[in-house]
């Protein structure tokens, strides 16, 4: 599968680090949510840059097909567009609803990334959407539980993607 989806290794590494940031932020409490996410994302970008520069990210895998780069680009553009829609529709950036919609949007973008990063990414997208959807439908569930669950899903999917790429 990794030879078919060479972006899987790097995407998996990114997911593990972002997932760790989500878990730390969710466990740490409300004021740790955003710093945990930002730290995890920053570390993920750093790992991707180092992996790209040293070419270890594609070692033994070859390079992605053009359509995979296009799918990746469409996924990123869709995520940015949907995040902007959430920002416009849910004005309270500290609200439970805002963050659950953001988690749902990220899940949608993983469905698109399945074409560039493989079926595990697509499954992750479905699970993230279900997790956020449950939170939106059942307001009694603390959103920090859903936040940590989302992080655990990302860690598990990312670790699997990295493991399968070797």
C-alpha positions as a LaTeX table, in Angstrom:
\begin{tabular}{lrrr}
\hline
Residue & $x$ (\AA) & $y$ (\AA) & $z$ (\AA) \\
\hline
Unk1 & 0.00 & 0.00 & 0.00 \\
Unk2 & 2.85 & 2.43 & 0.77 \\
Unk3 & 4.23 & 2.13 & $-2.76$ \\
Unk4 & 0.81 & 3.05 & $-4.12$ \\
Unk5 & 0.49 & 5.93 & $-1.64$ \\
Unk6 & 4.02 & 7.29 & $-0.99$ \\
Unk7 & 2.59 & 10.27 & 0.91 \\
Unk8 & 1.32 & 7.82 & 3.52 \\
Unk9 & 4.54 & 7.81 & 5.58 \\
Unk10 & 4.82 & 11.58 & 5.93 \\
Unk11 & 1.11 & 11.99 & 6.46 \\
Unk12 & 1.21 & 9.34 & 9.17 \\
Unk13 & 4.07 & 11.08 & 10.98 \\
Unk14 & 2.15 & 14.36 & 10.83 \\
Unk15 & $-0.98$ & 12.69 & 12.22 \\
Unk16 & 0.89 & 11.18 & 15.18 \\
Unk17 & 2.30 & 14.55 & 16.22 \\
Unk18 & $-0.93$ & 16.49 & 15.72 \\
Unk19 & $-2.79$ & 13.72 & 17.58 \\
Unk20 & $-0.37$ & 13.98 & 20.50 \\
Unk21 & $-0.98$ & 17.73 & 20.61 \\
Unk22 & $-4.73$ & 17.11 & 20.70 \\
Unk23 & $-4.43$ & 14.56 & 23.50 \\
Unk24 & $-2.18$ & 16.79 & 25.60 \\
Unk25 & $-4.46$ & 19.78 & 24.99 \\
Unk26 & $-7.59$ & 17.81 & 25.83 \\
Unk27 & $-6.16$ & 16.34 & 29.02 \\
Unk28 & $-4.55$ & 19.63 & 30.05 \\
Unk29 & $-7.79$ & 21.56 & 30.08 \\
Unk30 & $-9.41$ & 24.42 & 28.25 \\
Unk31 & $-6.39$ & 26.72 & 28.20 \\
Unk32 & $-4.19$ & 23.92 & 26.80 \\
Unk33 & $-6.43$ & 23.02 & 23.86 \\
Unk34 & $-5.13$ & 25.51 & 21.33 \\
Unk35 & $-1.47$ & 25.55 & 22.51 \\
Unk36 & $-1.41$ & 21.74 & 22.39 \\
Unk37 & $-2.82$ & 21.72 & 18.88 \\
Unk38 & $-0.43$ & 24.44 & 17.68 \\
Unk39 & 2.60 & 22.70 & 19.22 \\
Unk40 & 1.65 & 19.36 & 17.68 \\
Unk41 & 1.08 & 20.97 & 14.28 \\
Unk42 & 4.37 & 22.91 & 14.47 \\
Unk43 & 6.30 & 19.74 & 15.32 \\
Unk44 & 4.52 & 17.93 & 12.49 \\
Unk45 & 5.48 & 20.62 & 9.97 \\
Unk46 & 9.07 & 20.52 & 11.24 \\
Unk47 & 9.22 & 16.73 & 10.81 \\
Unk48 & 7.72 & 17.03 & 7.32 \\
Unk49 & 10.29 & 19.67 & 6.34 \\
Unk50 & 13.21 & 17.61 & 7.64 \\
Unk51 & 11.81 & 14.46 & 6.05 \\
Unk52 & 11.31 & 16.26 & 2.74 \\
Unk53 & 14.75 & 17.85 & 2.72 \\
Unk54 & 16.52 & 14.61 & 3.63 \\
Unk55 & 14.22 & 12.60 & 1.34 \\
Unk56 & 13.71 & 10.03 & 4.14 \\
Unk57 & 10.01 & 10.57 & 3.77 \\
Unk58 & 10.04 & 8.79 & 0.40 \\
Unk59 & 12.96 & 6.41 & 1.03 \\
Unk60 & 12.17 & 3.15 & $-0.73$ \\
Unk61 & 8.71 & 4.32 & $-1.81$ \\
Unk62 & 9.15 & 6.31 & $-4.97$ \\
Unk63 & 7.31 & 9.55 & $-5.53$ \\
Unk64 & 3.59 & 10.29 & $-5.64$ \\
Unk65 & 1.70 & 10.44 & $-8.92$ \\
Unk66 & 0.48 & 13.82 & $-10.13$ \\
Unk67 & $-3.13$ & 12.97 & $-9.25$ \\
Unk68 & $-2.03$ & 12.40 & $-5.63$ \\
Unk69 & $-0.53$ & 15.86 & $-5.43$ \\
Unk70 & $-3.73$ & 17.25 & $-6.98$ \\
Unk71 & $-5.89$ & 15.35 & $-4.45$ \\
Unk72 & $-3.69$ & 16.63 & $-1.64$ \\
Unk73 & $-4.09$ & 20.20 & $-2.91$ \\
Unk74 & $-7.86$ & 19.83 & $-3.25$ \\
Unk75 & $-8.02$ & 18.45 & 0.29 \\
Unk76 & $-6.10$ & 21.40 & 1.71 \\
Unk77 & $-8.17$ & 23.94 & $-0.22$ \\
Unk78 & $-11.41$ & 22.23 & 0.89 \\
Unk79 & $-10.25$ & 22.29 & 4.52 \\
Unk80 & $-9.34$ & 26.00 & 4.37 \\
Unk81 & $-12.66$ & 26.83 & 2.72 \\
Unk82 & $-14.69$ & 24.81 & 5.22 \\
Unk83 & $-12.78$ & 26.25 & 8.19 \\
Unk84 & $-13.57$ & 29.74 & 6.88 \\
Unk85 & $-17.23$ & 28.74 & 6.66 \\
Unk86 & $-17.19$ & 27.54 & 10.29 \\
Unk87 & $-15.48$ & 30.78 & 11.36 \\
Unk88 & $-18.20$ & 32.78 & 9.59 \\
Unk89 & $-21.13$ & 30.70 & 10.92 \\
Unk90 & $-19.98$ & 30.08 & 14.51 \\
Unk91 & $-18.74$ & 33.39 & 15.88 \\
Unk92 & $-17.81$ & 32.14 & 19.38 \\
Unk93 & $-14.28$ & 30.76 & 18.86 \\
Unk94 & $-14.21$ & 29.42 & 22.42 \\
Unk95 & $-17.43$ & 27.46 & 22.11 \\
Unk96 & $-17.80$ & 23.70 & 22.13 \\
Unk97 & $-19.79$ & 23.95 & 18.90 \\
Unk98 & $-16.99$ & 25.84 & 17.12 \\
Unk99 & $-14.31$ & 23.26 & 17.97 \\
Unk100 & $-16.51$ & 20.28 & 17.16 \\
Unk101 & $-17.29$ & 21.75 & 13.73 \\
Unk102 & $-13.55$ & 22.26 & 13.21 \\
Unk103 & $-12.91$ & 18.60 & 14.08 \\
Unk104 & $-15.66$ & 17.59 & 11.65 \\
Unk105 & $-14.17$ & 19.72 & 8.86 \\
Unk106 & $-10.77$ & 18.11 & 9.39 \\
Unk107 & $-12.47$ & 14.71 & 9.09 \\
Unk108 & $-14.05$ & 15.74 & 5.77 \\
Unk109 & $-10.66$ & 16.80 & 4.42 \\
Unk110 & $-9.26$ & 13.35 & 5.35 \\
Unk111 & $-11.86$ & 11.77 & 3.07 \\
Unk112 & $-10.34$ & 13.71 & 0.17 \\
Unk113 & $-6.81$ & 12.89 & 1.31 \\
Unk114 & $-7.64$ & 9.18 & 1.03 \\
Unk115 & $-6.85$ & 9.61 & $-2.68$ \\
Unk116 & $-3.35$ & 10.86 & $-1.90$ \\
Unk117 & $-2.54$ & 9.21 & 1.44 \\
Unk118 & $-4.43$ & 5.93 & 1.23 \\
Unk119 & $-7.51$ & 4.22 & 2.65 \\
Unk120 & $-6.41$ & 4.50 & 6.28 \\
Unk121 & $-6.71$ & 8.27 & 5.91 \\
Unk122 & $-10.22$ & 7.82 & 4.52 \\
Unk123 & $-11.21$ & 5.59 & 7.44 \\
Unk124 & $-9.76$ & 8.16 & 9.82 \\
Unk125 & $-11.90$ & 10.81 & 8.13 \\
Unk126 & $-15.06$ & 8.79 & 8.70 \\
Unk127 & $-14.18$ & 8.14 & 12.34 \\
Unk128 & $-13.37$ & 11.82 & 12.95 \\
Unk129 & $-16.68$ & 12.86 & 11.40 \\
Unk130 & $-18.58$ & 10.35 & 13.54 \\
Unk131 & $-16.75$ & 11.50 & 16.69 \\
Unk132 & $-17.47$ & 15.19 & 16.03 \\
Unk133 & $-21.02$ & 14.41 & 14.88 \\
Unk134 & $-21.76$ & 12.56 & 18.11 \\
Unk135 & $-20.49$ & 15.56 & 20.03 \\
Unk136 & $-22.68$ & 17.94 & 18.05 \\
Unk137 & $-25.75$ & 15.72 & 18.55 \\
Unk138 & $-25.14$ & 14.88 & 22.23 \\
Unk139 & $-24.30$ & 18.10 & 24.05 \\
Unk140 & $-23.89$ & 16.26 & 27.39 \\
Unk141 & $-20.57$ & 14.75 & 26.28 \\
Unk142 & $-17.70$ & 16.99 & 27.40 \\
Unk143 & $-15.97$ & 18.20 & 24.27 \\
Unk144 & $-12.55$ & 17.59 & 25.84 \\
Unk145 & $-13.42$ & 13.86 & 25.75 \\
Unk146 & $-14.21$ & 14.19 & 22.05 \\
Unk147 & $-11.03$ & 16.24 & 21.52 \\
Unk148 & $-8.89$ & 13.52 & 23.17 \\
Unk149 & $-10.75$ & 10.82 & 21.22 \\
Unk150 & $-9.98$ & 12.69 & 18.00 \\
Unk151 & $-6.31$ & 12.84 & 19.00 \\
Unk152 & $-6.20$ & 9.13 & 19.78 \\
Unk153 & $-7.79$ & 8.35 & 16.40 \\
Unk154 & $-5.13$ & 10.44 & 14.66 \\
Unk155 & $-2.29$ & 8.82 & 16.63 \\
Unk156 & $-3.58$ & 5.32 & 15.84 \\
Unk157 & $-4.14$ & 6.02 & 12.14 \\
Unk158 & $-0.84$ & 7.88 & 11.77 \\
Unk159 & 1.18 & 5.19 & 13.55 \\
Unk160 & $-0.45$ & 2.55 & 11.35 \\
Unk161 & 0.36 & 4.54 & 8.22 \\
Unk162 & 4.00 & 4.93 & 9.25 \\
Unk163 & 4.28 & 1.27 & 10.29 \\
Unk164 & 2.80 & 0.03 & 7.00 \\
Unk165 & 5.18 & 2.23 & 5.00 \\
Unk166 & 8.28 & 0.30 & 6.13 \\
\hline
\end{tabular}
